[in-house]
Every structure is written in C-alpha cells, then in structure tokens.
Amino acid sequence: MGVQEDVQKPLDRLSEALAAEMEAVNALIRARMASRHAPRIPEVTAHLVEAGGKRLRPMLTLAAARLAGYDGPYHVHLAATVEFIHTATLLHDDVVDESRQRRGRPTANLLWDNKSSVLVGDYLFARSFQLMVEPGNMRTLEILANASATIAEGEVLQLTAAQDLRTDEDVYLQVIRGKTAALFSAATEVGGVIAGAPEAQVQALHDYGDALGIAFQIVDDLLDYGGATQTIGKNVGDDFRERKLTLPVIKAVALADADERAFWVRTIEKGDQREGDLEHALQLLARHGAMQAAREDALDWAARARDALTPLPDHPIRDMLSDLADFVVSRVA
Amino acid sequence: MGVQEDVQKPLDRLSEALAAEMEAVNALIRARMASRHAPRIPEVTAHLVEAGGKRLRPMLTLAAARLAGYDGPYHVHLAATVEFIHTATLLHDDVVDESRQRRGRPTANLLWDNKSSVLVGDYLFARSFQLMVEPGNMRTLEILANASATIAEGEVLQLTAAQDLRTDEDVYLQVIRGKTAALFSAATEVGGVIAGAPEAQVQALHDYGDALGIAFQIVDDLLDYGGATQTIGKNVGDDFRERKLTLPVIKAVALADADERAFWVRTIEKGDQREGDLEHALQLLARHGAMQAAREDALDWAARARDALTPLPDHPIRDMLSDLADFVVSRVA
C-alpha cells in the first residue's frame, strides 16, 4: 500500500508496554510462515517479515485487548492474523504496482518473480484464516473475514478509480477505508471483542482504528508529494508517476481551470508524462492549497481517532493510543 | 489448474438429483460475487463463473451432505465456499501460468489484466471465508481453512518442483494432492461434517474426495499428452511447453538412458525447446510405457475412491459417486 511506517515514539512506548506479547506474536508468525513441503514460502515471507516493519497493526490488537482487560492467550493469534493479512496484501500490492522497492529493499516480485509473490501471498492469506479460526470466536472471525473482503474490494476499486478524474473525495475515502483503514479497525475491534468488552467500548475501538487508518493513509499520500513542506525527497512523486489519484490531486482537480484540467487529463488519465510534469503538478497543488487542505483533513481524522477513545477505561495504553494518533499526523504537521 | 471438466453422465445424474440445492448454490454465488463499490469484481467473476464450469466441487459437497442425511440449509453455503475457492484459484493460476484460454474463452488476465485477476481472486478468497463462517461450525471452518493453505502450498511447491528433474512420484503426489485433491476432499468431508455423520463416514467421504481428486488430476495430466491413445489434439503439449513435470514424464525420466535424460534436461529444465521436441517426447513416453503406467495409476486411484464409499449408507447418491469415479478415468480408459 506504499505506506511508510516510520511512526516512532508512541509506537516505541507501546512496544515496550506490550513486549512479552509481541514476542509471542513474532514467534507465532515465524512458526506459521513455515512450510513442510515448499521452502520457497518461508524464503519469500522471511524477506518481507524480517525486513523490519514496525508491526503497527498487530500492536493495535494487543493494545486494544490489554486496554479492554483481556488476560487470555488468543489476542496473540488475532494479532498474528492481522500481520499475515497485511503481509499477504503487500506481496500482492507489489505485483499489482510493479514495485521494485519495499522498506528499502528489493521487492519479492523482483528477487523471485510475480508467480511466487502471488502464490506465497495466497498461502499467507490461507494461513491467516487458519490462525483466526483457532480462538474459536465467531465474532472475531466475522470481523476479520469481512475486513479481508473490504481490503480486496478497496484494492479493486482503486484499480479502476485511480486514473479516473471523476473520482471524488467520497470515492477516495472508500478506497482508503478499504485498502488501509479496514485492517486498522478490524485490528483494534477484535482486541476488544476477544476481551469481552462492552459494546460501547468495542465500537470505540473500531472507530479509533478506522479514523487512525484514514489519517495514516492521507498522511502517506501527502508525503508522496513531499508533505506539507513539499520538499522533493527521493520518493516523491511515485503516486504521480503511477497515475494514482490521491487526495491532494483530487482537491486540485476540483478547483482546476481548463488548462489545469487538461494537464491532469494528460498526465493522470492518459499517462502521457514529460520532463517537468511533477514540478508543475506540485505548483498546481500549491496554487490551490491542496496540500494544506489535505493536511487539515488528516489532522481532523487524527482528532476523531483521539475522541473515539473517550468511552475506554483510563489507562496508560489509552494515552499511548491517543499519542499515536497525534504522532501519525506529526509527519505532516 | 488446467483441469478439463468434461465429466458427463454421472455428473448429470447428480445434477438432476440435487437440482434444487444446486440452484440455491448458484443463487448464493451470484449474490456474493457482487460488489457495492467495485463493478470490476462482478464483471471478472461473471466471465469465469458463467463460462459453464460443471460445478463438480460444490456438487460433491451437496452429494456428501445428502448421502449423510443432512436436512439443514448450510451445505449450500459450504458448496458455494468451495466454488469460490476454486474460482479464486483459477484466476491466480491463469496469471501464474500466463494462460490465454480457459474453458474455451479468453482468460480474465487477457481480457482485463493481471492486476484485476490477482485482486479479484483475493476478493473471492475473502468472500469464501465470509461464506464459510456463516454456518457457525468450527470444524467445517478448520477443514476449509486447512484446504486453502494446502492448495496454496501445493501451487508454490509446483512452482519449484515442476522444472526440476529430481521431482519424483512422491513429490508429484504432494503437488496434485495440494493443487487438486485438497479441495475435492474438503468438499466431500464438510458435507459429512455439517450433516453430523459418524466419524467413519466423515473419513470415508474425505478419502473418496482425496482419491477422486488424485485420479482426476492424473487423467488431466495424461490428456495433456493426448491420453492413452496419444492422439495429438489441439491442446496437447501445453504442460510440455510450460515445462511442467507431470506423471508421464516423471515415469519416462526414471527410465531414461543418458541421451534421453539429456533431452529432458534441455527441454524441461533448461526450457530450450525446438521443432519436433513434443513429438520426440511422446515417443519417449511410448517407449517406456509411461502413459500406460500413469493410466494404471489413475485407474487404481479411481478404484480406491470407489472402495472408500463402503462405510457410507446404501443410497442412489452413493452409486452416482461410485460411477463418477469410473467416469473420471473413462476419459483415458
């Protein structure tokens, strides 16, 4: 999903608070990514799993379960499930996007081939379903199965919507709710459900994950255009080159005059991109305040995430989750 | 999986006996392949689902449930689950094999693109998991989740084993148990489980599906070399051209002299294929009786499938399943 996971301080504090359980999650992930018959599977998976993702999503499940007072063993299975779904999605995304780098390393589709990425991704999806069955809890099963369908639906929607200038902010929200927020909200919600938390708390955890995921993805899409400061870093412009319509461009297109519209039609819809086009795109984003407007949306979603936490018990983990929402948007603050 | 489903008579009799339930399965499939947000999904799925597959796998679930005396509604969900897993697998297989035709029509990866096939396949996998959760039966969930993992593992194993001349009959059996028989045996087993059949009957249904699936795939691999009669039809040689090591070639390689071995190394391992190579391969298969030996294996597995039915109640459906085992191998008899 092209998400940069350089969330630091509050996530580090969560990591510390949940260190023993996170170790159990990592052990379970290593055990379940094995394959008796097909050594290609652990090779490909290890390349991605051990590349040092921040394990943000499984951490959310552990945090939610702890916050809701859970003291059983199954939040570990649910957290590992969430990470497997995420990893499977990354493998398939890199095939779909023809990506060459992920977390600073060559992608699996480049090191092995598309076939391996597709089939090992399928294996991890299947493994995630085996894992989510183990707690024997029908409701967490439903939540995670529904999230998987929503993720895939969001990815397909993005395929058709991303290069279509008629795509508006509502469709954009649907896409990122699918491809990013659905797994965040499932991750937090299942933590509450497995803990047997009251309905209001389960809803609060879901809403927190949803808003956090949306903020997270808007920030990621902003950073792809250099963030609010529009510094052109080494990764700036990937979405533009891949003709992926994201929030800043959607906002600029909505305010475009005829010439500007022709520019977006040529570069995004038709994919006819020339020297200097990225710089011109950045000028148009600045001219219409599109970056600032998108940044305000992200801040708003972060505030919603914080507010969603209100019904939950007063607890150090709740404070860390609140800080995490601030931190996610601090990258563009 | 390149499986030709031209199984006729006994399957037609099963279709007739189970017509009302099969109609319910088809209605459920149509309802669940919809997508509120992404119209690409039903487009791609309809192309495949409505191309007229014989629905062999969901039929097995319905037949098993009927045979075990089930009168509830959930065999329909389980049957639709099985068909969704199968359809998702076909979409991904066609990407992996770079196929251009399936059931006599252009493949989805050709009509749309690989991206759509990968992501719509993921959507169908996720939908299959939603469906399999609905009956609320933990054991059918475990069986189907395990089958999904075994399928993916078999596909990955095939990726590495198919062009490796060290691949022996044991590895071949592992591959086809994964890519084909795992779904057959899960399809029959869940029918028995949902009906609450005694353990011996559940085991019998599993063993029947396993043996039937193995026979089915061996026959398919034989037909790819023209069947026992070695008539070169329009689809003969696909596996050879794709350098996919299947049972007839494995048997011929095991008996190869130095020259013959060099031929297999060049054509299968190195993929250096020239005019006349397929004809030469067919001569080598004939010289070592490889086709006849593989055909006998298929007949043996069909006999095992029939024998497995013994613990099951005396019932017209049982006779049809027995005939189905014969029919599957009649294509090479």
XYZ file of C-alpha atoms in Angstrom:
666
model
C 0.000 0.000 0.000
C 3.034 2.231 -0.162
C 2.590 3.128 3.490
C 5.739 4.339 5.231
C 5.764 3.050 8.757
C 8.150 5.418 10.421
C 5.802 6.032 13.332
C 8.234 6.303 16.237
C 7.875 7.449 19.811
C 4.346 6.402 20.876
C 4.755 3.135 18.985
C 8.025 2.516 20.831
C 6.236 3.055 24.133
C 3.507 0.640 23.058
C 6.196 -1.858 22.021
C 7.740 -1.619 25.439
C 4.446 -1.975 27.287
C 3.479 -4.988 25.174
C 6.943 -6.513 24.680
C 6.225 -10.007 26.034
C 3.058 -10.418 23.990
C 4.705 -9.004 20.883
C 7.440 -11.593 21.280
C 4.756 -14.277 21.361
C 3.230 -12.801 18.178
C 6.608 -12.851 16.443
C 7.210 -16.448 17.492
C 3.791 -17.454 16.187
C 4.410 -15.645 12.889
C 7.730 -17.452 12.447
C 6.144 -20.808 13.268
C 3.240 -20.333 10.877
C 5.153 -18.956 7.924
C 6.962 -22.296 7.717
C 6.009 -24.861 5.099
C 6.858 -28.540 5.294
C 6.783 -29.003 1.555
C 7.600 -25.729 -0.158
C 10.805 -23.983 1.016
C 10.088 -21.061 -1.319
C 7.335 -19.983 1.083
C 9.458 -19.190 4.181
C 12.164 -17.667 1.953
C 9.796 -15.125 0.419
C 7.938 -14.478 3.662
C 11.092 -14.030 5.739
C 12.380 -11.483 3.246
C 9.327 -9.337 3.940
C 8.533 -10.190 7.569
C 12.097 -9.708 8.721
C 12.681 -6.511 6.770
C 11.708 -4.687 9.919
C 8.174 -3.462 9.559
C 7.021 -1.776 12.732
C 4.262 -4.320 13.408
C 1.877 -1.418 13.893
C -1.267 -3.432 13.127
C -0.680 -6.426 15.441
C 0.373 -3.935 18.122
C -3.047 -2.309 17.814
C -4.718 -5.660 18.506
C -2.545 -6.304 21.550
C -3.114 -2.769 22.834
C -6.894 -2.992 22.388
C -7.064 -6.349 24.177
C -4.947 -5.063 27.075
C -6.979 -1.869 27.334
C -10.175 -3.945 27.463
C -8.719 -6.052 30.279
C -8.115 -9.309 28.386
C -5.972 -11.901 30.121
C -6.378 -14.922 27.801
C -3.958 -16.153 25.124
C -5.876 -15.519 21.895
C -5.098 -11.863 21.227
C -1.720 -13.234 20.099
C -3.399 -15.345 17.385
C -5.542 -12.425 16.300
C -2.526 -10.093 16.157
C -0.575 -12.620 14.062
C -3.622 -12.998 11.798
C -3.684 -9.261 11.202
C 0.025 -9.194 10.336
C -0.362 -12.146 7.939
C -3.231 -10.426 6.143
C -1.090 -7.281 5.915
C 1.930 -9.188 4.593
C -0.142 -11.068 2.010
C -1.578 -7.754 0.852
C 1.901 -6.229 0.495
C 3.081 -9.146 -1.665
C 0.103 -8.775 -3.993
C 0.286 -4.959 -3.999
C 3.884 -5.061 -5.168
C 2.851 -7.303 -8.069
C -0.062 -5.029 -8.960
C 2.021 -1.836 -8.675
C 5.075 -3.444 -10.285
C 7.059 -2.125 -7.329
C 10.792 -2.619 -7.112
C 11.431 -1.462 -3.543
C 9.682 -2.019 -0.219
C 11.084 -0.927 3.149
C 14.336 -0.005 1.418
C 14.903 -3.478 -0.007
C 14.170 -5.046 -3.397
C 10.623 -6.451 -3.527
C 9.886 -10.187 -3.589
C 8.474 -9.911 -7.115
C 11.853 -8.553 -8.185
C 14.027 -11.016 -6.194
C 11.952 -14.059 -7.120
C 9.086 -13.448 -9.551
C 5.438 -12.377 -9.734
C 4.325 -16.005 -9.572
C 5.999 -16.544 -6.214
C 4.550 -13.321 -4.833
C 1.017 -14.225 -5.937
C 1.123 -17.793 -4.616
C 3.023 -17.085 -1.383
C 0.559 -14.237 -0.758
C -2.266 -16.751 -1.201
C -0.550 -19.070 1.256
C -0.300 -16.285 3.855
C -3.979 -15.400 3.360
C -4.882 -19.045 3.951
C -2.582 -19.187 6.985
C -4.269 -16.070 8.357
C -7.615 -17.832 8.106
C -6.277 -20.887 9.892
C -4.991 -18.606 12.651
C -8.211 -16.658 13.029
C -10.191 -19.893 13.414
C -8.131 -21.019 16.405
C -9.581 -18.760 19.110
C -12.942 -20.378 18.379
C -14.678 -16.995 18.490
C -17.293 -16.500 15.756
C -17.443 -12.749 16.065
C -13.704 -12.133 15.617
C -13.885 -14.489 12.642
C -16.647 -12.454 11.065
C -14.820 -9.176 11.662
C -11.576 -10.427 10.123
C -13.253 -12.196 7.191
C -15.241 -9.030 6.463
C -12.078 -6.931 6.691
C -10.346 -9.191 4.163
C -13.206 -8.730 1.705
C -13.245 -4.959 2.263
C -9.490 -4.749 1.674
C -9.705 -6.641 -1.613
C -12.712 -4.577 -2.685
C -10.816 -1.354 -1.914
C -7.854 -2.528 -3.966
C -10.049 -3.368 -6.969
C -11.881 -0.065 -6.640
C -8.523 1.733 -6.625
C -7.585 -0.074 -9.821
C -10.482 1.489 -11.708
C -10.860 4.770 -9.776
C -7.222 5.799 -9.505
C -6.836 7.030 -13.084
C -10.331 8.415 -13.440
C -10.567 12.175 -12.881
C -14.229 11.802 -11.897
C -13.021 10.145 -8.689
C -14.090 12.460 -5.879
C -13.302 12.627 -2.178
C -16.091 10.165 -1.333
C -14.652 7.504 -3.615
C -11.152 8.260 -2.291
C -12.433 7.694 1.238
C -13.963 4.378 0.162
C -10.674 3.303 -1.388
C -8.522 4.120 1.644
C -11.116 2.768 4.078
C -10.744 -0.462 2.126
C -7.071 -0.671 1.462
C -5.875 0.715 4.812
C -8.467 1.574 7.459
C -10.403 -1.733 7.282
C -7.456 -3.649 8.703
C -6.704 -0.985 11.331
C -10.298 -1.015 12.591
C -10.521 -4.816 12.494
C -7.225 -4.994 14.410
C -8.500 -2.821 17.255
C -12.053 -4.189 17.222
C -11.070 -7.859 17.566
C -8.889 -6.936 20.555
C -11.986 -5.595 22.293
C -14.223 -8.467 21.214
C -11.852 -11.212 22.395
C -11.678 -9.395 25.745
C -15.455 -9.455 26.013
C -15.538 -5.657 26.291
C -18.914 -3.875 26.498
C -20.457 -2.958 23.128
C -19.692 0.767 23.530
C -16.006 0.009 24.021
C -15.892 -2.371 21.060
C -17.462 0.350 18.911
C -14.984 2.900 20.298
C -12.044 0.641 19.402
C -13.427 0.123 15.906
C -13.931 3.856 15.385
C -10.440 4.631 16.686
C -8.863 2.150 14.242
C -10.962 3.445 11.355
C -10.047 7.098 11.949
C -6.386 6.275 12.646
C -6.148 4.266 9.424
C -7.693 7.053 7.376
C -5.360 9.662 8.910
C -2.425 7.322 8.317
C -3.208 6.868 4.629
C -3.919 10.551 3.948
C -0.534 11.372 5.520
C 1.122 8.726 3.396
C -0.472 10.166 0.278
C 0.631 13.672 1.312
C 4.206 12.534 1.894
C 4.227 11.123 -1.598
C 4.039 14.734 -2.770
C 6.686 15.838 -0.273
C 4.345 16.528 2.661
C 3.146 19.962 3.693
C 6.615 21.413 3.115
C 6.780 19.941 -0.393
C 10.448 19.082 -0.091
C 11.235 16.819 -3.009
C 12.803 13.766 -1.367
C 13.919 10.609 -3.061
C 10.470 9.001 -3.038
C 8.401 11.990 -4.014
C 6.122 11.563 -6.983
C 5.643 7.783 -7.025
C 1.854 8.135 -6.993
C 2.036 10.764 -9.744
C 4.219 8.534 -11.918
C 1.930 5.557 -11.221
C -1.062 7.788 -12.093
C -2.663 7.126 -8.733
C -5.259 9.774 -7.948
C -4.917 10.672 -4.246
C -6.449 13.336 -2.036
C -4.155 16.303 -2.855
C -4.693 15.841 -6.601
C -8.444 15.252 -6.169
C -8.642 18.590 -4.353
C -6.581 20.351 -7.028
C -8.634 18.818 -9.859
C -11.858 20.053 -8.215
C -10.508 23.630 -8.410
C -8.768 23.334 -11.774
C -9.343 25.749 -14.648
C -9.491 24.430 -18.224
C -5.705 24.429 -18.783
C -5.023 22.758 -15.475
C -7.671 20.162 -16.145
C -6.059 19.389 -19.491
C -2.775 18.880 -17.646
C -4.338 16.346 -15.250
C -6.136 14.566 -18.092
C -2.870 14.213 -19.978
C -0.686 13.147 -17.037
C -3.063 11.046 -14.922
C -5.829 9.803 -17.220
C -3.741 9.350 -20.353
C -0.431 8.729 -18.604
C 1.466 10.931 -21.047
C 4.089 12.349 -18.654
C 7.015 14.536 -19.624
C 10.041 16.184 -18.038
C 8.949 18.832 -15.539
C 5.406 17.497 -15.116
C 5.895 16.516 -11.473
C 7.166 20.011 -10.675
C 4.171 21.510 -12.460
C 1.826 19.195 -10.535
C 3.385 20.392 -7.284
C 2.836 24.026 -8.354
C -0.830 23.319 -9.050
C -1.222 21.627 -5.668
C 0.316 24.710 -4.023
C -1.749 27.172 -6.071
C -4.999 25.647 -4.811
C -3.841 24.998 -1.259
C -4.487 21.311 -1.899
C -1.678 20.091 0.345
C -2.807 22.256 3.244
C -6.424 21.193 2.795
C -5.486 17.508 2.737
C -3.284 18.056 5.775
C -6.230 19.560 7.634
C -8.308 16.504 6.737
C -5.602 14.281 8.203
C -5.496 16.343 11.402
C -9.267 16.119 11.603
C -9.214 12.329 11.316
C -6.490 12.155 13.986
C -8.703 14.241 16.273
C -11.610 11.880 15.574
C -9.371 8.940 16.486
C -8.466 10.578 19.804
C -12.091 11.459 20.535
C -13.183 7.901 19.789
C -11.117 6.715 22.763
C -13.349 8.524 25.310
C -15.565 5.535 26.272
C -12.488 3.415 27.015
C -11.011 2.964 30.518
C -8.483 5.479 31.791
C -5.252 3.544 31.277
C -1.654 4.233 30.150
C -2.349 2.263 26.944
C -5.231 4.600 26.140
C -2.856 7.568 26.433
C -0.364 5.880 24.144
C -3.070 5.241 21.552
C -4.111 8.873 21.810
C -0.489 9.984 21.325
C -0.174 7.566 18.423
C -2.953 9.420 16.599
C -1.056 12.688 17.058
C 2.175 11.086 16.032
C 0.792 9.656 12.798
C -0.068 13.152 11.597
C 3.043 14.784 13.093
C 4.846 13.711 9.932
C 2.936 16.425 8.088
C 2.254 18.797 10.992
C -5.120 -25.920 -12.778
C -5.684 -26.847 -16.403
C -8.309 -29.373 -15.416
C -10.805 -30.223 -18.148
C -14.177 -30.780 -16.611
C -15.913 -32.756 -19.288
C -17.152 -35.332 -16.817
C -20.606 -36.137 -18.203
C -23.126 -38.797 -17.395
C -22.781 -39.450 -13.639
C -22.377 -35.761 -13.000
C -25.558 -35.080 -14.975
C -27.383 -37.612 -12.814
C -26.017 -35.927 -9.686
C -27.077 -32.546 -11.087
C -30.581 -33.856 -11.571
C -30.803 -35.407 -8.109
C -29.501 -32.213 -6.481
C -31.071 -29.667 -8.846
C -32.955 -27.593 -6.257
C -29.951 -27.277 -3.960
C -27.622 -26.533 -6.855
C -29.935 -23.734 -7.877
C -29.647 -22.333 -4.341
C -25.833 -22.581 -4.605
C -25.861 -20.717 -7.918
C -28.107 -18.004 -6.488
C -25.786 -17.616 -3.499
C -22.734 -17.426 -5.757
C -24.350 -14.711 -7.863
C -25.367 -12.753 -4.751
C -21.923 -12.947 -3.181
C -19.859 -12.175 -6.247
C -21.480 -8.751 -6.301
C -19.643 -5.692 -5.024
C -21.301 -2.469 -4.000
C -18.249 -0.386 -4.755
C -16.166 -2.089 -7.415
C -18.034 -3.102 -10.602
C -14.859 -4.696 -11.969
C -15.363 -7.530 -9.485
C -18.666 -8.965 -10.782
C -17.501 -8.387 -14.377
C -14.401 -10.530 -13.971
C -16.135 -13.121 -11.803
C -19.142 -13.476 -14.103
C -16.821 -14.071 -17.035
C -15.418 -17.103 -15.250
C -18.378 -18.300 -13.185
C -20.776 -18.151 -16.117
C -18.406 -19.737 -18.620
C -20.119 -23.001 -17.781
C -17.881 -24.903 -15.446
C -19.557 -28.118 -14.369
C -19.683 -27.147 -10.672
C -18.171 -30.522 -9.877
C -16.747 -29.451 -6.496
C -19.867 -27.835 -4.982
C -21.836 -30.819 -6.288
C -19.587 -33.084 -4.231
C -20.452 -31.117 -1.079
C -24.177 -31.303 -1.792
C -23.945 -35.012 -2.586
C -21.972 -35.779 0.588
C -24.426 -33.855 2.770
C -27.412 -35.607 1.174
C -25.779 -39.010 1.484
C -25.113 -38.334 5.186
C -28.789 -37.425 5.692
C -28.432 -33.656 6.168
C -31.606 -31.614 6.038
C -30.371 -28.172 7.131
C -29.555 -25.159 4.912
C -25.786 -24.811 5.350
C -24.452 -27.304 2.821
C -25.413 -24.623 0.298
C -23.015 -22.128 1.935
C -20.266 -24.716 2.110
C -20.769 -25.671 -1.543
C -20.628 -22.011 -2.611
C -17.484 -21.589 -0.489
C -15.817 -24.455 -2.309
C -16.704 -22.995 -5.718
C -15.390 -19.543 -4.694
C -12.080 -21.027 -3.545
C -11.882 -22.904 -6.864
C -12.675 -19.781 -8.904
C -10.137 -17.660 -6.989
C -7.525 -20.338 -7.627
C -8.297 -20.387 -11.356
C -7.874 -16.601 -11.603
C -4.479 -16.747 -9.904
C -3.389 -19.873 -11.799
C -4.020 -18.169 -15.116
C -1.788 -15.276 -14.025
C 0.936 -17.648 -12.847
C 0.759 -19.819 -15.978
C 0.289 -16.807 -18.265
C -2.683 -18.674 -19.737
C -4.658 -17.233 -22.596
C -7.606 -19.638 -22.692
C -9.824 -21.224 -20.061
C -12.965 -23.233 -20.810
C -12.636 -22.241 -24.452
C -12.725 -18.492 -23.740
C -10.013 -15.866 -23.321
C -8.775 -15.714 -19.715
C -9.529 -12.792 -17.405
C -5.859 -11.823 -17.300
C -6.020 -11.446 -21.076
C -9.404 -9.636 -21.237
C -8.634 -7.298 -18.343
C -5.140 -7.584 -16.872
C -3.062 -9.495 -14.326
C -3.819 -6.872 -11.678
C -7.553 -7.458 -11.929
C -7.104 -11.229 -11.811
C -4.896 -11.036 -8.712
C -7.151 -8.633 -6.808
C -10.492 -10.131 -7.849
C -9.074 -13.533 -6.899
C -8.230 -12.098 -3.475
C -11.760 -10.767 -3.193
C -13.227 -14.204 -3.969
C -10.917 -15.824 -1.392
C -12.132 -13.333 1.203
C -15.755 -13.907 0.161
C -15.213 -17.646 0.523
C -14.066 -17.085 4.098
C -17.089 -14.952 4.861
C -19.293 -17.729 3.479
C -17.596 -20.494 5.399
C -18.042 -18.599 8.672
C -21.820 -18.387 8.272
C -22.792 -21.955 9.188
C -21.165 -21.305 12.581
C -19.477 -24.705 12.518
C -15.868 -24.663 13.747
C -14.932 -27.986 12.231
C -16.008 -27.149 8.681
C -14.126 -23.863 9.099
C -10.957 -25.692 10.058
C -11.279 -28.146 7.170
C -11.778 -25.396 4.587
C -9.096 -23.090 6.016
C -6.659 -26.010 6.036
C -7.603 -26.904 2.470
C -6.904 -23.324 1.353
C -3.438 -23.458 2.883
C -2.747 -26.873 1.341
C -3.850 -25.625 -2.086
C -1.536 -22.606 -1.933
C 1.310 -24.762 -0.642
C 0.806 -27.230 -3.499
C 0.890 -24.404 -6.032
C 4.128 -22.998 -4.614
C 5.659 -26.469 -4.486
C 4.712 -26.952 -8.148
C 6.468 -23.693 -8.987
C 9.811 -25.025 -7.770
C 9.314 -28.759 -8.434
C 7.812 -28.616 -11.911
C 11.042 -27.884 -13.776
C 13.308 -29.949 -11.548
C 14.065 -33.422 -12.945
C 14.714 -34.707 -9.409
C 10.971 -34.392 -8.801
C 9.769 -37.951 -8.205
C 6.344 -39.536 -7.934
C 6.111 -38.733 -4.215
C 6.600 -35.022 -4.825
C 4.173 -35.182 -7.771
C 1.580 -36.718 -5.465
C 2.147 -33.934 -2.928
C 1.691 -31.316 -5.641
C -1.570 -32.727 -7.005
C -2.901 -33.514 -3.527
C -2.380 -29.804 -2.877
C -3.497 -28.204 -6.072
C -6.431 -30.518 -6.812
C -7.276 -33.245 -4.289
C -7.279 -30.999 -1.183
C -10.350 -29.141 -2.397
C -12.094 -32.342 -3.546
C -11.586 -33.995 -0.149
C -12.566 -30.853 1.770
C -15.684 -30.566 -0.408
C -16.869 -34.077 0.449
C -15.694 -34.012 4.077
C -17.532 -30.795 5.017
C -20.723 -32.276 3.576
C -20.423 -35.139 6.042
C -19.412 -32.923 8.964
C -22.271 -30.450 8.539
C -24.651 -33.451 8.483
C -23.213 -34.694 11.778
C -22.283 -38.011 10.170
C -20.431 -40.628 12.249
C -16.627 -40.321 12.189
C -16.188 -43.378 9.954
C -18.456 -41.840 7.326
C -16.709 -38.468 7.518
C -13.386 -40.230 7.000
C -14.880 -42.225 4.116
C -16.100 -39.037 2.428
C -12.670 -37.430 2.869
C -10.899 -40.466 1.426
C -13.290 -40.621 -1.511
C -12.659 -36.950 -2.352
C -8.911 -37.351 -1.989
C -8.706 -40.395 -4.271
C -11.158 -38.897 -6.785
C -9.129 -35.670 -6.943
C -5.882 -37.542 -7.494
C -7.417 -39.703 -10.232
C -8.928 -36.577 -11.806
C -5.578 -34.745 -11.949
C -3.587 -37.728 -13.227
C -6.144 -38.092 -16.029
C -5.878 -34.406 -16.790
C -2.097 -34.675 -16.971
C -2.389 -37.721 -19.228
C -4.805 -35.941 -21.562
C -2.284 -33.153 -21.883
C -0.118 -35.699 -23.721
C -3.054 -36.949 -25.787
C -4.309 -39.573 -23.331
C -3.640 -43.275 -23.607
C -4.253 -43.147 -27.352
C -1.791 -40.266 -27.777
C -3.930 -38.558 -30.378
C -2.456 -35.091 -30.817
C -5.453 -32.817 -30.263
C -5.478 -29.055 -30.208
C -4.449 -28.779 -26.539
C -1.807 -31.477 -26.461
C 1.572 -30.465 -25.147
C 0.677 -27.443 -23.019
C 2.419 -28.934 -19.967
C 5.460 -29.804 -22.076
C 5.676 -26.276 -23.482
C 5.189 -24.810 -19.982
C 7.910 -27.213 -18.730
C 5.561 -28.681 -16.160
C 6.830 -32.051 -14.984
C 3.826 -34.379 -14.685
C 3.420 -38.084 -14.017
C 4.020 -39.486 -17.544
C 7.281 -37.546 -17.892
C 8.391 -38.405 -14.348
C 7.955 -42.081 -15.222
C 9.854 -41.695 -18.508
C 12.676 -39.744 -16.818
C 13.074 -42.510 -14.227
C 13.737 -44.988 -17.051
C 15.734 -42.671 -19.301
C 19.155 -43.549 -20.707
C 21.848 -40.847 -20.942
C 20.665 -39.441 -24.284
C 17.048 -39.351 -23.214
C 17.988 -37.696 -19.941
C 19.886 -35.013 -21.854
C 16.723 -34.422 -23.919
C 14.596 -33.899 -20.781
C 17.251 -31.661 -19.202
C 17.318 -29.491 -22.311
C 13.559 -29.272 -22.873
C 12.163 -29.237 -19.317
C 14.945 -27.992 -17.036
C 16.550 -25.527 -19.438
C 13.431 -24.786 -21.454
C 15.341 -24.941 -24.757
C 12.599 -26.398 -26.961
C 12.810 -26.891 -30.700
C 10.641 -28.056 -33.576
C 9.808 -31.737 -33.205
C 10.584 -31.913 -29.482
C 6.988 -32.606 -28.460
C 6.808 -35.498 -30.934
C 10.091 -36.856 -29.579
C 8.784 -36.536 -26.002
C 5.700 -38.532 -26.992
C 7.956 -41.230 -28.500
C 9.937 -41.466 -25.263
C 6.729 -41.727 -23.221
C 5.609 -44.562 -25.504
C 8.988 -46.331 -25.462
C 8.883 -46.640 -21.661
C 5.172 -47.352 -21.373
C 4.864 -44.191 -19.304
C 1.371 -43.338 -20.486
C 0.068 -46.834 -19.756
C 1.720 -46.851 -16.332
C 0.224 -43.455 -15.444
C -3.146 -44.645 -16.728
C -2.962 -47.644 -14.414
C -2.221 -45.326 -11.505
C -5.322 -43.319 -12.375
C -7.451 -46.456 -12.530
C -6.023 -47.542 -9.191
C -6.961 -44.222 -7.552
C -10.461 -44.441 -9.047
C -10.799 -47.918 -7.517
C -9.643 -46.515 -4.164
C -12.284 -43.795 -4.446
C -14.986 -46.407 -5.054
C -13.756 -48.584 -2.197
C -13.720 -45.616 0.164
C -17.502 -45.364 -0.226
C -18.123 -48.712 1.520
C -18.872 -47.333 5.036
C -21.491 -44.965 3.605
C -25.235 -45.736 3.527
C -26.668 -47.653 0.588
C -28.231 -44.799 -1.389
C -28.644 -43.762 -5.044
C -26.236 -40.862 -4.414
C -23.572 -43.322 -3.296
C -23.966 -45.214 -6.572
C -23.641 -41.991 -8.539
C -20.445 -41.088 -6.673
C -19.108 -44.554 -7.401
C -19.953 -44.163 -11.084
C -18.379 -40.722 -11.044
C -15.047 -42.271 -10.050
C -15.278 -44.632 -13.020
C -16.322 -41.853 -15.307
C -13.407 -39.602 -14.368
C -10.964 -42.223 -15.586
C -13.099 -43.327 -18.557
C -11.534 -40.441 -20.458
C -8.302 -42.445 -20.589
C -9.727 -45.973 -20.302
